[in-house]
XYZ file of C-alpha atoms in Angstrom:
753
model
C 46.066 -3.512 18.426
C 44.636 -1.310 15.682
C 42.724 1.803 16.634
C 38.927 1.487 16.355
C 37.445 4.269 14.192
C 35.484 6.866 16.134
C 32.354 6.077 14.104
C 32.280 2.501 15.438
C 32.778 3.766 18.998
C 29.942 6.256 18.521
C 27.582 3.677 17.005
C 28.312 1.218 19.814
C 27.533 3.890 22.412
C 24.371 5.050 20.615
C 22.927 1.570 20.089
C 23.720 0.323 23.608
C 22.134 3.356 25.281
C 19.202 3.362 22.817
C 18.592 -0.338 23.482
C 18.470 0.116 27.248
C 16.310 3.250 27.135
C 13.815 1.876 24.594
C 13.301 -1.267 26.701
C 12.476 1.026 29.624
C 10.074 3.072 27.476
C 8.453 -0.123 26.205
C 7.735 -1.164 29.784
C 6.336 2.307 30.501
C 4.130 1.948 27.361
C 5.556 5.116 25.817
C 6.452 5.609 22.118
C 9.911 4.338 21.232
C 10.582 7.576 19.359
C 10.752 9.398 22.690
C 13.104 6.711 23.964
C 15.495 7.348 21.078
C 15.385 11.085 21.759
C 16.158 10.544 25.451
C 19.029 8.218 24.442
C 20.408 10.965 22.203
C 20.152 13.439 25.052
C 22.122 11.058 27.318
C 24.994 10.513 24.823
C 25.213 14.150 23.687
C 28.242 16.327 24.515
C 25.912 18.461 26.640
C 25.738 15.730 29.306
C 28.712 15.902 31.711
C 30.361 12.929 33.464
C 29.121 10.342 30.924
C 30.575 9.008 27.645
C 29.433 11.047 24.661
C 29.522 10.877 20.875
C 32.870 11.979 19.446
C 32.263 12.541 15.719
C 28.872 14.224 15.351
C 29.406 14.871 11.619
C 29.402 11.135 10.811
C 26.328 10.596 12.975
C 24.581 13.428 11.122
C 25.362 11.697 7.817
C 23.802 8.489 9.112
C 20.840 10.492 10.359
C 20.359 11.958 6.868
C 20.276 8.418 5.496
C 17.745 7.650 8.235
C 15.459 10.407 6.911
C 15.635 8.818 3.440
C 14.646 5.447 4.885
C 11.836 6.964 6.967
C 10.350 8.667 3.900
C 10.850 5.525 1.793
C 8.943 3.481 4.384
C 6.225 6.135 4.525
C 5.878 5.810 0.753
C 5.557 2.023 1.066
C 2.593 2.563 3.401
C 1.098 5.167 1.060
C -1.239 4.661 -1.888
C -2.193 7.198 -4.535
C -5.270 5.092 -5.294
C -6.355 5.375 -1.667
C -6.050 9.171 -1.894
C -8.372 9.200 -4.911
C -10.975 7.155 -3.010
C -11.050 9.298 0.136
C -13.716 11.637 -1.149
C -14.038 15.356 -0.503
C -14.537 15.342 3.276
C -10.920 14.612 4.382
C -9.587 17.192 1.904
C -11.808 19.892 3.410
C -10.703 18.922 6.926
C -7.007 18.994 5.998
C -7.289 22.377 4.272
C -8.991 23.802 7.352
C -6.514 22.306 9.829
C -3.355 23.143 7.867
C -4.359 26.737 7.109
C -5.626 27.577 10.601
C -2.796 25.875 12.501
C -0.236 27.549 10.212
C -1.606 30.931 11.265
C -1.530 29.876 14.922
C 2.059 28.645 14.594
C 3.314 31.757 12.828
C 1.554 33.961 15.351
C 3.117 32.008 18.226
C 6.587 32.413 16.729
C 6.188 36.143 16.273
C 4.701 36.430 19.767
C 7.917 34.998 21.230
C 9.957 37.514 19.234
C 11.421 35.013 16.803
C 12.379 35.945 13.230
C 10.094 35.771 10.220
C 11.662 32.534 8.889
C 11.562 30.953 12.332
C 7.865 31.834 12.406
C 7.429 30.236 8.967
C 9.037 26.962 10.100
C 7.019 26.953 13.335
C 3.914 27.474 11.177
C 4.895 24.444 9.079
C 5.435 22.374 12.229
C 2.038 23.391 13.609
C 0.355 22.634 10.271
C 1.543 19.015 10.071
C 2.218 18.314 13.733
C -0.001 15.237 14.140
C 1.755 11.860 14.316
C 0.326 8.807 12.553
C 2.501 6.479 14.648
C 1.541 7.959 18.013
C -2.164 8.232 17.179
C -2.401 4.678 15.852
C -0.625 3.318 18.944
C -2.899 5.312 21.251
C -6.014 4.044 19.465
C -4.753 0.491 20.012
C -3.920 1.097 23.672
C -7.335 2.653 24.332
C -9.041 -0.145 22.321
C -10.999 2.343 20.209
C -9.451 1.746 16.766
C -12.689 0.169 15.486
C -14.783 3.238 16.234
C -16.038 5.252 13.268
C -14.088 8.455 13.969
C -10.701 6.644 13.925
C -11.063 5.872 10.194
C -11.710 9.559 9.538
C -8.615 10.535 11.520
C -6.406 8.058 9.642
C -7.694 9.375 6.284
C -6.832 12.931 7.282
C -3.387 11.825 8.478
C -2.678 10.331 5.041
C -3.344 13.728 3.470
C -1.264 15.465 6.149
C 1.643 13.187 5.217
C 1.299 14.359 1.612
C 1.231 17.965 2.829
C 4.418 17.274 4.797
C 6.191 16.083 1.670
C 5.091 19.175 -0.235
C 6.321 21.429 2.587
C 9.739 19.776 2.484
C 10.023 20.913 -1.125
C 8.531 24.396 -0.670
C 10.315 25.461 2.535
C 13.811 25.654 0.959
C 12.337 27.969 -1.679
C 10.796 30.140 1.020
C 14.097 30.160 2.904
C 15.926 31.765 -0.035
C 14.480 35.176 0.785
C 12.210 36.863 3.254
C 9.308 36.799 0.828
C 8.204 34.749 -2.158
C 5.840 35.971 -4.845
C 2.581 34.197 -5.452
C 3.731 33.379 -8.986
C 6.897 31.738 -7.673
C 4.862 29.760 -5.151
C 2.498 28.511 -7.865
C 5.499 27.670 -10.038
C 7.018 25.567 -7.259
C 3.742 23.705 -6.720
C 3.422 23.118 -10.465
C 6.966 21.746 -10.585
C 6.178 19.360 -7.737
C 2.991 18.191 -9.449
C 4.766 17.774 -12.801
C 7.549 15.574 -11.455
C 5.367 13.574 -9.055
C 2.911 12.630 -11.815
C 5.715 11.987 -14.316
C 7.728 9.808 -11.939
C 4.664 7.919 -10.776
C 3.398 7.193 -14.302
C 6.837 6.186 -15.610
C 7.483 4.191 -12.432
C 4.196 2.278 -12.721
C 5.078 1.472 -16.341
C 8.618 0.249 -15.649
C 9.116 -0.923 -12.033
C 6.370 -3.622 -11.871
C 7.495 -4.842 -15.310
C 11.087 -5.135 -14.056
C 10.047 -6.989 -10.899
C 7.772 -9.287 -12.911
C 10.637 -10.269 -15.232
C 12.953 -11.207 -12.341
C 10.289 -12.446 -9.881
C 11.468 -16.064 -9.896
C 14.973 -14.928 -8.878
C 13.828 -12.588 -6.081
C 15.188 -13.926 -2.809
C 14.955 -11.662 0.238
C 18.576 -10.643 -0.242
C 18.132 -9.683 -3.898
C 14.822 -7.946 -3.195
C 16.277 -5.699 -0.495
C 19.224 -4.756 -2.751
C 16.972 -3.939 -5.725
C 14.416 -1.989 -3.672
C 17.120 0.088 -1.960
C 18.849 0.636 -5.308
C 15.600 2.039 -6.724
C 15.101 4.121 -3.569
C 18.514 5.800 -3.732
C 18.351 6.140 -7.528
C 15.154 8.139 -7.176
C 16.668 10.078 -4.253
C 19.600 11.119 -6.459
C 17.277 11.995 -9.359
C 15.118 14.085 -7.024
C 18.156 16.010 -5.800
C 19.261 16.591 -9.411
C 16.007 18.366 -10.307
C 16.091 20.565 -7.208
C 14.046 18.575 -4.660
C 15.241 16.855 -1.498
C 16.543 13.298 -1.671
C 13.945 12.269 0.921
C 11.190 13.442 -1.441
C 12.484 11.101 -4.160
C 12.635 8.219 -1.667
C 8.988 8.825 -0.772
C 7.942 8.773 -4.448
C 9.788 5.499 -5.110
C 8.238 3.986 -1.982
C 4.758 4.925 -3.227
C 5.536 3.323 -6.611
C 6.760 0.080 -5.039
C 3.694 0.078 -2.766
C 1.544 -0.621 -5.846
C 3.500 -3.766 -6.787
C 2.881 -7.346 -5.713
C 6.242 -7.307 -3.930
C 5.266 -4.193 -1.924
C 4.320 -5.988 1.301
C 7.426 -8.164 1.097
C 9.646 -5.121 0.555
C 8.209 -3.580 3.726
C 9.294 -6.645 5.716
C 12.844 -6.831 4.329
C 13.457 -3.063 4.546
C 11.944 -2.533 8.015
C 15.027 -3.668 9.992
C 17.282 -1.308 8.016
C 14.763 1.512 8.408
C 14.565 0.856 12.152
C 18.360 1.067 12.487
C 18.855 4.297 10.555
C 15.621 5.772 11.902
C 16.828 5.139 15.437
C 20.089 6.936 14.661
C 18.125 9.882 13.250
C 15.982 10.270 16.374
C 19.052 9.821 18.585
C 20.681 12.661 16.641
C 17.569 14.727 17.377
C 18.041 14.120 21.099
C 21.728 15.062 20.869
C 20.726 18.634 20.018
C 18.735 19.061 23.223
C 20.405 21.176 25.914
C 19.158 21.391 29.495
C 20.050 25.076 29.622
C 17.938 25.787 26.543
C 15.008 23.868 28.016
C 15.164 25.962 31.187
C 15.595 29.225 29.286
C 12.709 28.477 26.889
C 10.400 26.763 29.386
C 7.655 29.344 28.824
C 7.634 29.010 24.982
C 7.606 25.198 25.362
C 4.556 25.282 27.615
C 2.937 27.897 25.363
C 3.528 25.778 22.233
C 1.965 22.764 23.933
C -1.053 24.891 24.887
C -1.339 26.383 21.385
C -1.226 22.905 19.810
C -3.872 21.430 22.108
C -6.232 24.411 22.143
C -5.689 25.176 18.445
C -6.489 21.615 17.372
C -9.468 21.490 19.744
C -11.013 24.675 18.298
C -9.867 24.945 14.678
C -9.643 21.192 14.146
C -13.207 20.760 15.365
C -14.418 23.526 13.036
C -12.526 21.981 10.111
C -14.127 18.587 10.678
C -17.528 20.248 11.106
C -17.194 21.985 7.761
C -16.143 18.651 6.206
C -19.558 17.246 7.088
C -18.993 15.504 10.431
C -21.194 15.809 13.513
C -20.053 17.906 16.477
C -19.209 14.858 18.597
C -17.261 13.133 15.810
C -15.462 16.380 14.988
C -14.331 16.810 18.574
C -13.176 13.192 18.804
C -11.158 13.615 15.590
C -9.588 16.957 16.480
C -8.707 15.961 20.051
C -6.936 12.876 18.664
C -4.576 15.028 16.564
C -3.255 17.319 19.327
C 0.412 16.283 19.436
C 3.752 16.926 17.739
C 5.057 13.851 15.943
C 8.151 12.741 14.052
C 7.795 14.805 10.881
C 8.256 18.181 12.617
C 11.732 16.942 13.616
C 12.559 16.537 9.924
C 11.199 20.023 9.207
C 13.302 21.442 12.053
C 16.369 19.577 10.731
C 15.742 21.136 7.331
C 15.586 24.607 8.883
C 18.854 24.052 10.733
C 20.623 22.756 7.634
C 19.465 25.847 5.719
C 20.681 28.085 8.535
C 17.396 29.996 8.773
C 16.292 29.019 12.297
C 18.062 29.249 15.618
C 19.566 26.227 17.365
C 17.109 26.698 20.233
C 14.130 25.737 18.005
C 15.122 22.081 17.970
C 15.088 21.391 21.733
C 11.918 23.456 22.088
C 10.094 21.309 19.510
C 11.482 18.091 20.992
C 10.354 19.038 24.510
C 6.918 20.085 23.246
C 6.658 16.786 21.345
C 7.444 14.796 24.496
C 4.787 16.652 26.490
C 2.052 16.389 23.844
C 2.829 12.698 23.252
C 2.493 11.991 26.967
C -0.806 13.907 27.091
C -2.329 12.385 23.923
C -4.280 9.520 25.596
C -5.749 11.892 28.166
C -6.707 14.461 25.520
C -8.488 11.776 23.455
C -10.376 10.601 26.540
C -11.436 14.182 27.309
C -13.282 14.578 23.968
C -16.446 12.914 25.306
C -16.713 14.947 28.539
C -15.954 18.171 26.630
C -18.730 17.402 24.160
C -21.156 16.693 27.011
C -20.166 19.994 28.672
C -20.681 21.991 25.457
C -24.007 20.319 24.749
C -25.190 21.044 28.296
C -24.067 24.691 28.434
C -24.410 26.067 24.916
C -27.810 27.421 23.827
C -29.818 24.632 22.243
C -30.239 26.702 19.109
C -26.435 26.724 18.649
C -26.130 23.015 19.327
C -28.813 22.220 16.756
C -27.089 24.468 14.227
C -23.759 22.715 14.831
C -25.413 19.332 14.443
C -26.864 20.359 11.089
C -23.634 21.917 9.868
C -22.675 19.592 7.029
C -21.815 21.820 4.118
C -18.927 19.531 3.267
C -21.120 16.470 3.024
C -20.440 14.476 -0.097
C -23.210 13.803 -2.522
C -23.495 10.849 -4.809
C -22.292 11.480 -8.335
C -23.355 8.151 -9.810
C -25.799 9.833 -12.183
C -23.754 12.929 -12.824
C -22.274 11.906 -16.149
C -20.876 15.339 -16.838
C -18.900 15.406 -13.606
C -17.518 11.918 -14.184
C -16.656 12.677 -17.807
C -14.912 15.971 -17.045
C -12.867 14.379 -14.253
C -11.884 11.553 -16.563
C -10.912 14.006 -19.298
C -8.879 16.066 -16.833
C -6.924 13.044 -15.563
C -6.222 11.685 -19.041
C -5.252 15.057 -20.480
C -3.057 16.080 -17.544
C -1.131 12.803 -17.382
C -0.528 12.582 -21.129
C 0.411 16.261 -21.473
C 3.015 15.781 -18.726
C 4.409 12.716 -20.524
C 4.558 14.663 -23.809
C 6.305 17.609 -22.125
C 8.826 15.245 -20.526
C 9.576 13.667 -23.922
C 9.946 17.110 -25.532
C 12.308 18.319 -22.777
C 14.405 15.140 -23.003
C 14.687 15.484 -26.772
C 15.653 19.165 -26.560
C 18.235 18.699 -23.810
C 19.771 15.309 -24.644
C 18.990 14.169 -28.179
C 19.393 17.510 -29.945
C 23.038 18.151 -28.904
C 23.946 14.652 -30.141
C 22.054 15.207 -33.413
C 23.909 18.491 -33.958
C 27.238 16.705 -33.568
C 26.343 13.890 -35.975
C 24.359 16.023 -38.443
C 24.301 19.716 -39.248
C 22.168 22.047 -37.156
C 19.403 22.188 -39.768
C 19.189 18.432 -40.313
C 19.621 17.805 -36.617
C 16.674 20.075 -35.834
C 14.560 18.405 -38.508
C 15.404 14.951 -37.150
C 14.608 16.187 -33.647
C 11.189 17.523 -34.684
C 10.191 14.364 -36.565
C 11.386 11.976 -33.844
C 9.760 14.010 -31.057
C 6.392 14.161 -32.859
C 6.634 10.429 -33.554
C 7.276 9.689 -29.861
C 4.467 11.874 -28.524
C 1.887 10.906 -31.174
C 0.427 7.913 -29.227
C -0.150 10.163 -26.223
C -1.695 12.905 -28.385
C -4.150 10.376 -29.781
C -5.077 9.283 -26.252
C -5.714 12.922 -25.282
C -8.044 13.446 -28.232
C -9.817 10.109 -28.565
C -9.770 8.189 -25.282
C -12.611 10.008 -23.406
C -14.823 9.932 -26.503
C -15.302 6.177 -26.128
C -16.315 6.280 -22.472
C -19.814 5.251 -21.403
C -20.484 8.746 -20.018
C -19.628 10.424 -23.328
C -21.888 8.039 -25.263
C -24.734 8.451 -22.770
C -24.576 12.250 -22.874
C -24.406 12.209 -26.680
C -27.556 10.094 -26.988
C -29.504 11.847 -24.196
C -30.248 14.920 -26.258
C -28.968 17.526 -28.697
C -28.304 20.020 -25.885
C -25.276 17.959 -24.810
C -23.692 17.603 -28.218
C -22.345 21.124 -28.622
C -20.538 21.081 -25.218
C -19.179 17.613 -26.001
C -17.862 18.806 -29.357
C -16.287 21.754 -27.522
C -14.386 19.376 -25.193
C -13.057 17.525 -28.239
C -11.927 20.802 -29.843
C -10.174 21.856 -26.627
C -8.226 18.602 -26.538
C -7.360 18.930 -30.219
C -6.144 22.454 -29.476
C -3.898 21.162 -26.677
C -2.421 18.549 -29.009
C -1.835 21.140 -31.742
C -0.134 23.372 -29.167
C 2.290 20.584 -28.194
C 3.235 19.940 -31.839
C 3.536 23.699 -32.451
C 5.792 24.114 -29.375
C 8.109 21.335 -30.571
C 8.340 22.754 -34.084
C 8.695 26.340 -32.841
C 11.716 25.432 -30.725
C 13.531 23.647 -33.559
C 12.536 25.430 -36.784
C 12.409 28.941 -38.158
C 9.120 28.640 -40.044
C 6.436 31.287 -39.511
C 3.931 30.712 -36.717
C 0.935 30.597 -39.071
C 2.558 27.893 -41.200
C 3.566 25.935 -38.085
C -0.014 25.990 -36.795
C -1.275 24.785 -40.192
C 1.259 21.943 -40.234
C 0.334 20.981 -36.659
C -3.379 20.891 -37.523
C -2.630 18.769 -40.595
C -0.568 16.287 -38.559
C -3.420 15.808 -36.079
C -5.611 14.176 -38.757
C -3.376 11.109 -39.454
C -2.699 10.814 -35.715
C -6.443 10.517 -35.032
C -7.049 8.110 -37.945
C -4.025 5.860 -37.372
C -5.056 2.350 -36.308
C -1.481 1.529 -35.329
C -1.387 4.435 -32.863
C -4.775 3.334 -31.550
C -3.512 -0.196 -30.897
C -0.325 1.130 -29.326
C -2.324 3.418 -27.058
C -4.643 0.577 -25.997
C -1.637 -1.647 -25.283
C 0.059 1.023 -23.145
C -3.158 1.739 -21.273
C -3.738 -1.955 -20.518
C -0.150 -2.368 -19.326
C -0.446 0.677 -17.064
C -3.763 -0.477 -15.566
C -2.440 -4.009 -15.085
C 0.661 -2.703 -13.288
C -1.417 -0.284 -11.226
C -3.802 -3.051 -10.190
C -1.184 -5.769 -9.699
C -1.329 -5.592 -5.902
C -5.121 -5.532 -5.946
C -5.173 -8.520 -8.316
C -2.885 -10.420 -5.932
C -5.237 -9.808 -2.996
C -8.139 -11.087 -5.105
C -6.223 -14.172 -6.247
C -5.224 -15.032 -2.670
C -8.814 -14.593 -1.513
C -8.190 -11.528 0.671
C -10.603 -9.485 -1.419
C -13.695 -10.336 -3.436
C -13.454 -10.328 -7.262
C -14.362 -7.150 -9.145
C -17.501 -8.759 -10.568
C -18.842 -9.584 -7.083
C -20.784 -6.315 -6.675
C -22.678 -6.975 -9.921
C -24.125 -10.146 -8.395
C -25.738 -8.175 -5.553
C -28.221 -6.641 -7.973
C -29.529 -10.158 -8.631
C -29.774 -11.230 -4.980
C -26.664 -13.397 -5.395
C -23.239 -12.863 -3.902
C -19.888 -14.577 -3.522
C -18.377 -15.835 -0.262
C -15.135 -17.506 0.756
C -15.092 -20.711 2.841
C -12.153 -22.699 4.193
C -12.202 -26.503 4.237
C -11.473 -27.659 7.832
C -8.469 -29.915 8.342
C -10.703 -32.805 9.492
C -13.457 -32.281 6.919
C -15.014 -35.425 5.508
C -15.206 -33.603 2.157
C -11.410 -33.488 1.907
C -10.000 -36.039 -0.494
C -13.176 -36.248 -2.593
C -13.825 -35.062 -6.132
C -16.189 -32.142 -6.629
C -18.448 -34.263 -8.835
C -18.905 -36.751 -5.968
C -19.863 -34.043 -3.456
C -22.835 -32.762 -5.519
C -22.679 -29.188 -4.153
C -24.876 -27.810 -6.916
C -27.555 -30.465 -6.364
C -27.523 -30.338 -2.563
C -27.094 -26.599 -1.966
C -27.652 -24.885 -5.346
C -24.258 -23.128 -5.192
C -21.516 -22.782 -7.799
C -17.804 -23.175 -6.973
C -16.068 -20.433 -8.959
C -12.530 -20.844 -7.599
C -10.398 -22.880 -5.229
C -7.426 -21.149 -3.551
C -4.696 -23.572 -2.489
C -1.783 -21.732 -0.872
C -0.691 -19.224 -3.522
C -2.270 -21.239 -6.321
C -5.718 -20.298 -7.605
C -7.820 -22.837 -9.545
C -10.491 -20.917 -11.451
C -13.654 -22.701 -12.678
C -12.646 -26.118 -11.273
C -14.168 -29.132 -13.032
C -15.757 -32.170 -11.407
C -12.456 -34.063 -11.309
C -10.854 -31.515 -8.969
C -9.983 -32.886 -5.530
C -10.658 -30.931 -2.344
C -7.858 -30.716 0.205
C -7.849 -29.586 3.856
C -7.354 -25.805 4.220
C -8.490 -25.160 0.626
C -10.333 -21.855 0.343
C -13.467 -22.223 -1.754
C -15.224 -19.290 -3.449
C -18.917 -20.124 -3.709
C -21.657 -18.174 -5.516
C -25.272 -18.376 -4.340
C -28.080 -16.690 -2.455
C -27.926 -15.957 1.274
C -29.979 -19.068 2.084
C -27.889 -21.341 -0.144
C -24.588 -20.091 1.221
C -25.873 -20.355 4.794
C -26.855 -23.994 4.213
C -23.459 -24.703 2.628
C -21.635 -23.081 5.556
C -23.625 -25.139 8.066
C -22.868 -28.371 6.195
C -19.185 -27.434 5.909
C -18.837 -27.118 9.680
C -20.944 -30.228 10.301
C -19.230 -32.627 7.886
C -16.112 -33.120 10.011
C -14.570 -36.089 11.770
C -14.517 -35.034 15.415
C -14.167 -38.511 16.991
C -10.691 -38.131 18.501
C -11.336 -41.061 20.858
C -10.447 -43.499 18.030
C -7.092 -41.839 17.341
C -4.999 -44.546 19.092
C -6.743 -47.296 17.132
C -5.513 -45.860 13.824
C -1.897 -46.787 14.557
C -0.266 -48.964 11.879
C 1.313 -52.316 12.839
C 3.747 -54.630 11.029
C 3.094 -58.336 11.616
C 4.270 -61.693 10.289
C 1.665 -63.782 8.489
C 2.172 -67.487 7.536
C 0.140 -68.993 4.693
C -1.294 -72.303 5.931
C -3.932 -74.764 4.667
C -6.819 -72.647 6.017
C -5.505 -69.271 4.769
C -7.726 -67.380 2.366
C -4.569 -66.306 0.529
C -3.540 -69.802 -0.552
C -3.141 -70.172 -4.343
C -4.231 -66.592 -4.947
C -2.322 -63.720 -6.532
C -1.855 -60.418 -4.754
C -4.628 -58.857 -6.817
C -7.034 -61.768 -6.231
C -6.460 -61.742 -2.477
C -8.258 -58.414 -1.918
C -5.764 -57.387 0.780
C -6.072 -53.673 0.003
C -9.697 -53.495 -1.057
C -11.262 -55.863 1.481
C -8.896 -55.866 4.461
C -7.182 -52.451 4.117
C -3.781 -54.113 4.520
C -0.583 -54.125 2.475
C 2.071 -56.821 1.939
C 5.528 -55.315 2.429
C 7.359 -58.413 1.214
C 7.907 -62.150 1.540
C 10.569 -63.527 3.863
C 13.241 -65.726 2.296
C 16.021 -67.588 4.166
C 15.300 -65.639 7.354
C 17.562 -62.896 6.047
C 15.726 -60.523 3.727
C 12.358 -59.541 2.376
C 11.569 -59.830 -1.305
C 9.034 -57.682 -3.125
C 6.199 -59.936 -4.313
C 5.518 -60.231 -8.020
C 1.798 -59.333 -8.506
C 1.382 -62.426 -10.751
C 2.903 -64.829 -8.177
C 0.479 -67.095 -6.353
C 0.855 -67.537 -2.607
C 2.178 -70.989 -1.676
C 1.835 -73.055 1.452
C 4.379 -71.956 4.055
C 4.996 -68.487 2.597
C 5.968 -66.031 5.326
C 4.482 -62.607 4.594
C 5.082 -59.308 6.363
C 1.869 -57.310 6.358
C 1.174 -53.667 7.385
C -2.241 -52.521 8.591
C -4.269 -51.283 11.506
C -4.583 -53.647 14.433
C -8.273 -54.421 13.784
C -7.625 -55.004 10.083
C -4.800 -57.429 10.804
C -7.016 -59.292 13.248
C -9.733 -59.642 10.595
C -7.152 -60.902 8.099
C -5.996 -63.617 10.505
C -9.584 -64.649 11.118
C -10.132 -64.813 7.382
C -13.118 -62.485 7.547
C -14.199 -60.302 4.671
C -14.296 -56.535 5.130
C -17.777 -55.216 4.565
């Protein structure tokens, strides 16, 4: 018998133990993550007298793949659009929590006598310690997920996840030396921002287009292969530019999250993520040693205390400064007092870099287990703690805390300047990054090829011309796009005092465009700077005036917006979300609502023109959603089917009357169900039969008796289909199908009324 590889033995042991332990943890209503960690502890070499993992290097490789899948899945649950809609309040809260808890974490590390870099990694763990998974599960278990403060907590957790990703990129830079200059830190952040925006913009342009082209071929098998191919492609690209592979997986996940296939990708990838994620958390448990836990029992307890007390105090203050009330702030901060899964990844990063001691891992794991166990009790204690503070603090302090809302957001609907400047900033930043990416690609890839094919001089000239040609549509967008916005036009017509600042914004954007052309020419030519600036300024004029560039820019913008909104459009088409125009109807006391046709509705099977909805209720049917098919502006000849979803437009009173009629017009008489059974009977045409000497059409079998002739019996052997023009003759033996009552009426020769 051939020898089984050690990897298969190890995986069998890991999965068997993990399966048993997680079932136990499920019964105990504890997070499965802790079950995986305990399973890893049980199969680790540190446990005597039990089978243990043989080849830890292979398991670590699988665990690294698990981190990629975990970050990819996190990206699939993430949305850049949702970040933009959060408002200012969650950002203020996150800044306060991350900065204050970082200081607490670093201070705790130094207090225990750990090194500077160990203190830095502990600070990072404290800063992003909260667990989305654990908190969401606890909210469900406590049946409080519909309370107002839970939405605030989940918004803050989204931003903490983003902070975690940024820390994964920054920490290796910090680990290079004992100190990093502020300029280097800003440079690292700028690099992250540059590549994230570039990858996201390019991804939104290309990935949805690719999936749209092959959508009809996308089975589950093909979809999982393509999505994982894109995930690992971005992971490799991320590693090539100096980031972690997990960071690239997160970015690709966030791109795919904006596609129509996003929700389906989550379903097909989840089982793979669960497998590799389980192996990762088992590998975390394998690093836990009982001796280390005993030796570092005091730091473990201290870390748990620092996390709970730190979140209770500094988290509450952060939420207060973000504009929340004292009670809401305490509920939010108490909910976030635990160490979740992401600190394990941060600790793994520190170990792989060799900048933290091996003891850090089991300390963090033990602290995570304790805080996870205590989370429900800490959340429950928020109310009593608030009551205690309100009862014992001076009333003047309590009133001050209640009024503390300096982070409260104000409406900017009428602030045209703010809206315009934000719009200009987004457009300029995104298009400058695209231009810089094109310039860098041309300098590093095209230029060497041009030098081989042409001479250096002609190669440089070709490089300059081609680069300017490629970036020209984006330069025109930078200069012209904001000038056509409603805010720009409104400010221009409001008064002359706005025109000079508006002209200044145009000149700034022209200057940026000139600088990009100058930079390209400067790198590839030896002309004087003054002449280069003059040439750049001259080239801007045809770029602005070109109608072809304008049309190309509009086409690219529409494609980008369509791809970015593809998932939102799908939810609207399937009726999960109201159309974009719905909020405009509210201003006219009219709105749109979705109704489902019951399965036993008497309206089903009728044409819209026969139901007279507009006459009876005054409503308009704008769309009918049938499965995944959407019928917009249906005409009167459209049939209604059971389970159709109908979008109706009308006033509150009209829609209420329609809803009442919809639920009333149903056939609820189930007592007649048995009488609707169909029967097949023999029918002989005799002298008294009403069918004698009549054709099938003249007999009125269908219209008057609701019966159907299956055939005519011939030679007692077979049935023959009746010719519609044939007249029934005396002695014909017919086989007729119908309900029992209908057949009885036919025999009696009665007419159906």
